[in-house]
Amino acid sequence: MEPSDFLLVGIEVSVAFAGFAGIIATFQFSDRTKIKRGDVVGLTMIVQNSLLAAFASALPLVLYTFDLSDETIWSLVSGVGAVLFGLFMYIIDRNMRSVVRKRSLKLLFGSMQGVAGLMVIALILNAANVVFHREPGPYIIAIVQSLGIVGYMFTRLLLRPLWHAVRIQESASIPAAAGS
């Protein structure tokens, strides 16, 4: 598969995640008066990370129209990607710090940040022609990693309210069964 094929799929998947997240959020939060900060931060992560991945996928395709060499394109987009993904890591950390209190969630988000940090380092190395030689691989892997986070947060947004409803129903049925 050519890098341009991966990039086109990245744009399509990114826009689909952002759109479906908006639809789900509209229905989930329309009847609630109290919305938790964690839900809003998770939704923000989905939308912003999806749009970031869409932009990151479109940027090399736009640069191809200027008839630049492949090495120049991958060097430029790797440098821009390192800055954007690094900035996004900072924004996620700043928003999630007050929300994440459980040890398991701290470990999860710390792992996400650690992998994203490694991707930023790989992008910097690719831009500098060190270890990676201005190749599409590290850049495309960074987009896939970003969409992996979006997928996880999307699943969480979709399934968390359902599991909450199941727990409430199960806890209500346990006292009734014990009294029989």
PDB file of C-alpha atoms in Angstrom:
ATOM      1  CA  MET A   1       0.000   0.000   0.000  1.00  0.00           C
ATOM      2  CA  GLU A   2       1.312   3.439  -0.894  1.00  0.00           C
ATOM      3  CA  PRO A   3       1.697   6.144   1.785  1.00  0.00           C
ATOM      4  CA  SER A   4      -0.954   8.227   0.038  1.00  0.00           C
ATOM      5  CA  ASP A   5      -3.449   5.377   0.468  1.00  0.00           C
ATOM      6  CA  PHE A   6      -2.743   5.284   4.225  1.00  0.00           C
ATOM      7  CA  LEU A   7      -3.145   9.042   4.414  1.00  0.00           C
ATOM      8  CA  LEU A   8      -6.495   9.006   2.607  1.00  0.00           C
ATOM      9  CA  VAL A   9      -7.770   6.276   4.922  1.00  0.00           C
ATOM     10  CA  GLY A  10      -6.482   8.328   7.874  1.00  0.00           C
ATOM     11  CA  ILE A  11      -8.527  11.322   6.743  1.00  0.00           C
ATOM     12  CA  GLU A  12     -11.673   9.224   6.303  1.00  0.00           C
ATOM     13  CA  VAL A  13     -11.358   7.455   9.656  1.00  0.00           C
ATOM     14  CA  SER A  14     -10.589  10.715  11.469  1.00  0.00           C
ATOM     15  CA  VAL A  15     -13.631  12.499  10.089  1.00  0.00           C
ATOM     16  CA  ALA A  16     -15.836   9.483  10.823  1.00  0.00           C
ATOM     17  CA  PHE A  17     -14.691   9.371  14.471  1.00  0.00           C
ATOM     18  CA  ALA A  18     -15.277  13.098  14.940  1.00  0.00           C
ATOM     19  CA  GLY A  19     -18.725  12.935  13.339  1.00  0.00           C
ATOM     20  CA  PHE A  20     -19.925   9.895  15.242  1.00  0.00           C
ATOM     21  CA  ALA A  21     -18.576  11.303  18.514  1.00  0.00           C
ATOM     22  CA  GLY A  22     -20.632  14.432  17.929  1.00  0.00           C
ATOM     23  CA  ILE A  23     -23.763  12.382  17.278  1.00  0.00           C
ATOM     24  CA  ILE A  24     -23.242  10.214  20.359  1.00  0.00           C
ATOM     25  CA  ALA A  25     -22.498  13.225  22.551  1.00  0.00           C
ATOM     26  CA  THR A  26     -25.632  14.993  21.349  1.00  0.00           C
ATOM     27  CA  PHE A  27     -27.829  12.096  22.383  1.00  0.00           C
ATOM     28  CA  GLN A  28     -25.959  11.196  25.604  1.00  0.00           C
ATOM     29  CA  PHE A  29     -25.725  14.674  27.051  1.00  0.00           C
ATOM     30  CA  SER A  30     -28.990  16.195  25.786  1.00  0.00           C
ATOM     31  CA  ASP A  31     -31.072  15.079  28.786  1.00  0.00           C
ATOM     32  CA  ARG A  32     -28.447  15.498  31.520  1.00  0.00           C
ATOM     33  CA  THR A  33     -28.199  18.561  33.678  1.00  0.00           C
ATOM     34  CA  LYS A  34     -24.984  17.425  35.355  1.00  0.00           C
ATOM     35  CA  ILE A  35     -22.099  16.547  33.048  1.00  0.00           C
ATOM     36  CA  LYS A  36     -18.783  15.327  34.427  1.00  0.00           C
ATOM     37  CA  ARG A  37     -15.518  17.007  33.469  1.00  0.00           C
ATOM     38  CA  GLY A  38     -14.046  13.622  32.505  1.00  0.00           C
ATOM     39  CA  ASP A  39     -16.779  13.069  29.906  1.00  0.00           C
ATOM     40  CA  VAL A  40     -16.195  16.496  28.390  1.00  0.00           C
ATOM     41  CA  VAL A  41     -12.420  15.999  28.352  1.00  0.00           C
ATOM     42  CA  GLY A  42     -12.850  12.581  26.719  1.00  0.00           C
ATOM     43  CA  LEU A  43     -15.145  14.020  24.060  1.00  0.00           C
ATOM     44  CA  THR A  44     -12.733  16.899  23.522  1.00  0.00           C
ATOM     45  CA  MET A  45      -9.895  14.400  23.075  1.00  0.00           C
ATOM     46  CA  ILE A  46     -11.882  12.511  20.450  1.00  0.00           C
ATOM     47  CA  VAL A  47     -12.808  15.560  18.415  1.00  0.00           C
ATOM     48  CA  GLN A  48      -9.471  17.382  18.680  1.00  0.00           C
ATOM     49  CA  ASN A  49      -7.358  14.265  18.128  1.00  0.00           C
ATOM     50  CA  SER A  50      -9.524  13.233  15.164  1.00  0.00           C
ATOM     51  CA  LEU A  51      -9.164  16.632  13.555  1.00  0.00           C
ATOM     52  CA  LEU A  52      -5.436  16.630  14.309  1.00  0.00           C
ATOM     53  CA  ALA A  53      -5.097  13.222  12.625  1.00  0.00           C
ATOM     54  CA  ALA A  54      -7.135  14.446   9.644  1.00  0.00           C
ATOM     55  CA  PHE A  55      -4.875  17.498   9.295  1.00  0.00           C
ATOM     56  CA  ALA A  56      -1.753  15.368   9.729  1.00  0.00           C
ATOM     57  CA  SER A  57      -3.027  12.993   7.048  1.00  0.00           C
ATOM     58  CA  ALA A  58      -3.888  15.792   4.622  1.00  0.00           C
ATOM     59  CA  LEU A  59      -0.673  17.796   5.038  1.00  0.00           C
ATOM     60  CA  PRO A  60       1.645  15.448   3.077  1.00  0.00           C
ATOM     61  CA  LEU A  61      -0.952  15.154   0.329  1.00  0.00           C
ATOM     62  CA  VAL A  62      -1.069  18.935   0.019  1.00  0.00           C
ATOM     63  CA  LEU A  63       2.729  19.140  -0.055  1.00  0.00           C
ATOM     64  CA  TYR A  64       2.827  16.557  -2.868  1.00  0.00           C
ATOM     65  CA  THR A  65       1.073  19.112  -5.092  1.00  0.00           C
ATOM     66  CA  PHE A  66       4.113  21.410  -4.820  1.00  0.00           C
ATOM     67  CA  ASP A  67       6.288  18.779  -6.491  1.00  0.00           C
ATOM     68  CA  LEU A  68       8.688  18.499  -3.541  1.00  0.00           C
ATOM     69  CA  SER A  69      10.906  15.462  -3.103  1.00  0.00           C
ATOM     70  CA  ASP A  70       9.651  12.693  -0.857  1.00  0.00           C
ATOM     71  CA  GLU A  71      12.486  13.252   1.612  1.00  0.00           C
ATOM     72  CA  THR A  72      11.654  16.955   1.916  1.00  0.00           C
ATOM     73  CA  ILE A  73       7.961  16.255   2.427  1.00  0.00           C
ATOM     74  CA  TRP A  74       8.521  13.630   5.136  1.00  0.00           C
ATOM     75  CA  SER A  75      11.083  15.829   6.867  1.00  0.00           C
ATOM     76  CA  LEU A  76       8.709  18.823   6.902  1.00  0.00           C
ATOM     77  CA  VAL A  77       5.647  16.907   8.022  1.00  0.00           C
ATOM     78  CA  SER A  78       7.634  15.038  10.675  1.00  0.00           C
ATOM     79  CA  GLY A  79       8.803  18.352  12.144  1.00  0.00           C
ATOM     80  CA  VAL A  80       5.307  19.836  12.057  1.00  0.00           C
ATOM     81  CA  GLY A  81       3.869  16.581  13.419  1.00  0.00           C
ATOM     82  CA  ALA A  82       6.321  16.547  16.335  1.00  0.00           C
ATOM     83  CA  VAL A  83       5.249  20.068  17.316  1.00  0.00           C
ATOM     84  CA  LEU A  84       1.510  19.353  16.924  1.00  0.00           C
ATOM     85  CA  PHE A  85       1.555  15.986  18.690  1.00  0.00           C
ATOM     86  CA  GLY A  86       3.739  17.422  21.466  1.00  0.00           C
ATOM     87  CA  LEU A  87       1.333  20.327  21.928  1.00  0.00           C
ATOM     88  CA  PHE A  88      -1.592  17.957  21.975  1.00  0.00           C
ATOM     89  CA  MET A  89       0.126  15.815  24.625  1.00  0.00           C
ATOM     90  CA  TYR A  90       0.500  18.925  26.780  1.00  0.00           C
ATOM     91  CA  ILE A  91      -3.170  19.865  26.339  1.00  0.00           C
ATOM     92  CA  ILE A  92      -4.323  16.344  27.243  1.00  0.00           C
ATOM     93  CA  ASP A  93      -2.085  16.306  30.305  1.00  0.00           C
ATOM     94  CA  ARG A  94      -3.329  19.704  31.449  1.00  0.00           C
ATOM     95  CA  ASN A  95      -7.004  18.747  31.006  1.00  0.00           C
ATOM     96  CA  MET A  96      -6.766  15.229  32.444  1.00  0.00           C
ATOM     97  CA  ARG A  97      -4.637  16.009  35.483  1.00  0.00           C
ATOM     98  CA  SER A  98      -7.605  17.143  37.603  1.00  0.00           C
ATOM     99  CA  VAL A  99      -9.896  14.369  36.329  1.00  0.00           C
ATOM    100  CA  VAL A 100      -7.783  11.232  36.673  1.00  0.00           C
ATOM    101  CA  ARG A 101      -7.683  10.158  40.309  1.00  0.00           C
ATOM    102  CA  LYS A 102      -7.757   6.360  40.224  1.00  0.00           C
ATOM    103  CA  ARG A 103      -4.403   4.638  40.064  1.00  0.00           C
ATOM    104  CA  SER A 104      -5.460   2.471  37.110  1.00  0.00           C
ATOM    105  CA  LEU A 105      -6.515   5.514  35.096  1.00  0.00           C
ATOM    106  CA  LYS A 106      -3.299   7.318  35.970  1.00  0.00           C
ATOM    107  CA  LEU A 107      -1.374   4.313  34.678  1.00  0.00           C
ATOM    108  CA  LEU A 108      -3.496   4.184  31.521  1.00  0.00           C
ATOM    109  CA  PHE A 109      -3.105   7.865  30.686  1.00  0.00           C
ATOM    110  CA  GLY A 110       0.552   7.798  31.665  1.00  0.00           C
ATOM    111  CA  SER A 111       1.060   4.922  29.220  1.00  0.00           C
ATOM    112  CA  MET A 112      -0.769   6.835  26.506  1.00  0.00           C
ATOM    113  CA  GLN A 113       1.397   9.876  27.131  1.00  0.00           C
ATOM    114  CA  GLY A 114       4.546   7.729  27.173  1.00  0.00           C
ATOM    115  CA  VAL A 115       3.773   6.156  23.800  1.00  0.00           C
ATOM    116  CA  ALA A 116       2.861   9.572  22.382  1.00  0.00           C
ATOM    117  CA  GLY A 117       6.168  10.927  23.713  1.00  0.00           C
ATOM    118  CA  LEU A 118       8.034   8.141  21.927  1.00  0.00           C
ATOM    119  CA  MET A 119       6.187   9.042  18.739  1.00  0.00           C
ATOM    120  CA  VAL A 120       7.238  12.688  19.101  1.00  0.00           C
ATOM    121  CA  ILE A 121      10.853  11.572  19.516  1.00  0.00           C
ATOM    122  CA  ALA A 122      10.560   9.325  16.440  1.00  0.00           C
ATOM    123  CA  LEU A 123       9.155  12.242  14.432  1.00  0.00           C
ATOM    124  CA  ILE A 124      11.997  14.504  15.530  1.00  0.00           C
ATOM    125  CA  LEU A 125      14.541  11.837  14.556  1.00  0.00           C
ATOM    126  CA  ASN A 126      12.824  11.382  11.197  1.00  0.00           C
ATOM    127  CA  ALA A 127      12.841  15.132  10.518  1.00  0.00           C
ATOM    128  CA  ALA A 128      16.521  15.338  11.470  1.00  0.00           C
ATOM    129  CA  ASN A 129      17.463  12.337   9.300  1.00  0.00           C
ATOM    130  CA  VAL A 130      18.776  10.441  12.344  1.00  0.00           C
ATOM    131  CA  VAL A 131      17.923   6.716  12.709  1.00  0.00           C
ATOM    132  CA  PHE A 132      14.948   7.151  10.378  1.00  0.00           C
ATOM    133  CA  HIS A 133      15.829   8.581   7.019  1.00  0.00           C
ATOM    134  CA  ARG A 134      12.971  10.942   6.216  1.00  0.00           C
ATOM    135  CA  GLU A 135      10.598   8.066   5.618  1.00  0.00           C
ATOM    136  CA  PRO A 136       6.796   7.965   5.774  1.00  0.00           C
ATOM    137  CA  GLY A 137       6.788   5.141   8.363  1.00  0.00           C
ATOM    138  CA  PRO A 138       7.210   7.088  11.623  1.00  0.00           C
ATOM    139  CA  TYR A 139       4.745   9.743  10.499  1.00  0.00           C
ATOM    140  CA  ILE A 140       2.075   7.229   9.501  1.00  0.00           C
ATOM    141  CA  ILE A 141       2.605   5.274  12.731  1.00  0.00           C
ATOM    142  CA  ALA A 142       2.085   8.520  14.686  1.00  0.00           C
ATOM    143  CA  ILE A 143      -1.232   9.024  12.897  1.00  0.00           C
ATOM    144  CA  VAL A 144      -2.260   5.425  13.598  1.00  0.00           C
ATOM    145  CA  GLN A 145      -1.275   5.829  17.269  1.00  0.00           C
ATOM    146  CA  SER A 146      -3.321   9.010  17.457  1.00  0.00           C
ATOM    147  CA  LEU A 147      -6.326   7.263  15.928  1.00  0.00           C
ATOM    148  CA  GLY A 148      -5.825   4.384  18.371  1.00  0.00           C
ATOM    149  CA  ILE A 149      -6.285   6.827  21.243  1.00  0.00           C
ATOM    150  CA  VAL A 150      -9.338   8.240  19.509  1.00  0.00           C
ATOM    151  CA  GLY A 151     -10.744   4.739  19.096  1.00  0.00           C
ATOM    152  CA  TYR A 152     -10.226   3.948  22.762  1.00  0.00           C
ATOM    153  CA  MET A 153     -11.843   7.206  23.889  1.00  0.00           C
ATOM    154  CA  PHE A 154     -14.677   6.710  21.409  1.00  0.00           C
ATOM    155  CA  THR A 155     -15.399   3.227  22.758  1.00  0.00           C
ATOM    156  CA  ARG A 156     -15.271   4.594  26.275  1.00  0.00           C
ATOM    157  CA  LEU A 157     -17.703   7.382  25.361  1.00  0.00           C
ATOM    158  CA  LEU A 158     -20.053   4.893  23.769  1.00  0.00           C
ATOM    159  CA  LEU A 159     -19.947   2.062  26.309  1.00  0.00           C
ATOM    160  CA  ARG A 160     -19.430   3.787  29.663  1.00  0.00           C
ATOM    161  CA  PRO A 161     -23.056   4.985  30.046  1.00  0.00           C
ATOM    162  CA  LEU A 162     -24.315   1.546  29.047  1.00  0.00           C
ATOM    163  CA  TRP A 163     -22.217  -0.188  31.710  1.00  0.00           C
ATOM    164  CA  HIS A 164     -23.344   2.408  34.257  1.00  0.00           C
ATOM    165  CA  ALA A 165     -26.999   1.586  33.472  1.00  0.00           C
ATOM    166  CA  VAL A 166     -26.304  -2.160  33.744  1.00  0.00           C
ATOM    167  CA  ARG A 167     -24.658  -1.704  37.169  1.00  0.00           C
ATOM    168  CA  ILE A 168     -27.640   0.299  38.419  1.00  0.00           C
ATOM    169  CA  GLN A 169     -30.079  -2.373  37.196  1.00  0.00           C
ATOM    170  CA  GLU A 170     -28.023  -5.175  38.722  1.00  0.00           C
ATOM    171  CA  SER A 171     -27.708  -3.422  42.078  1.00  0.00           C
ATOM    172  CA  ALA A 172     -31.453  -2.802  42.138  1.00  0.00           C
ATOM    173  CA  SER A 173     -32.217  -6.461  41.418  1.00  0.00           C
ATOM    174  CA  ILE A 174     -29.842  -7.875  44.068  1.00  0.00           C
ATOM    175  CA  PRO A 175     -31.797  -6.574  47.130  1.00  0.00           C
ATOM    176  CA  ALA A 176     -35.063  -7.772  45.592  1.00  0.00           C
ATOM    177  CA  ALA A 177     -33.640 -11.277  45.073  1.00  0.00           C
ATOM    178  CA  ALA A 178     -32.199 -11.354  48.620  1.00  0.00           C
ATOM    179  CA  GLY A 179     -35.580 -10.516  50.173  1.00  0.00           C
ATOM    180  CA  SER A 180     -37.359 -13.474  48.491  1.00  0.00           C
TER     181      SER A 180
END
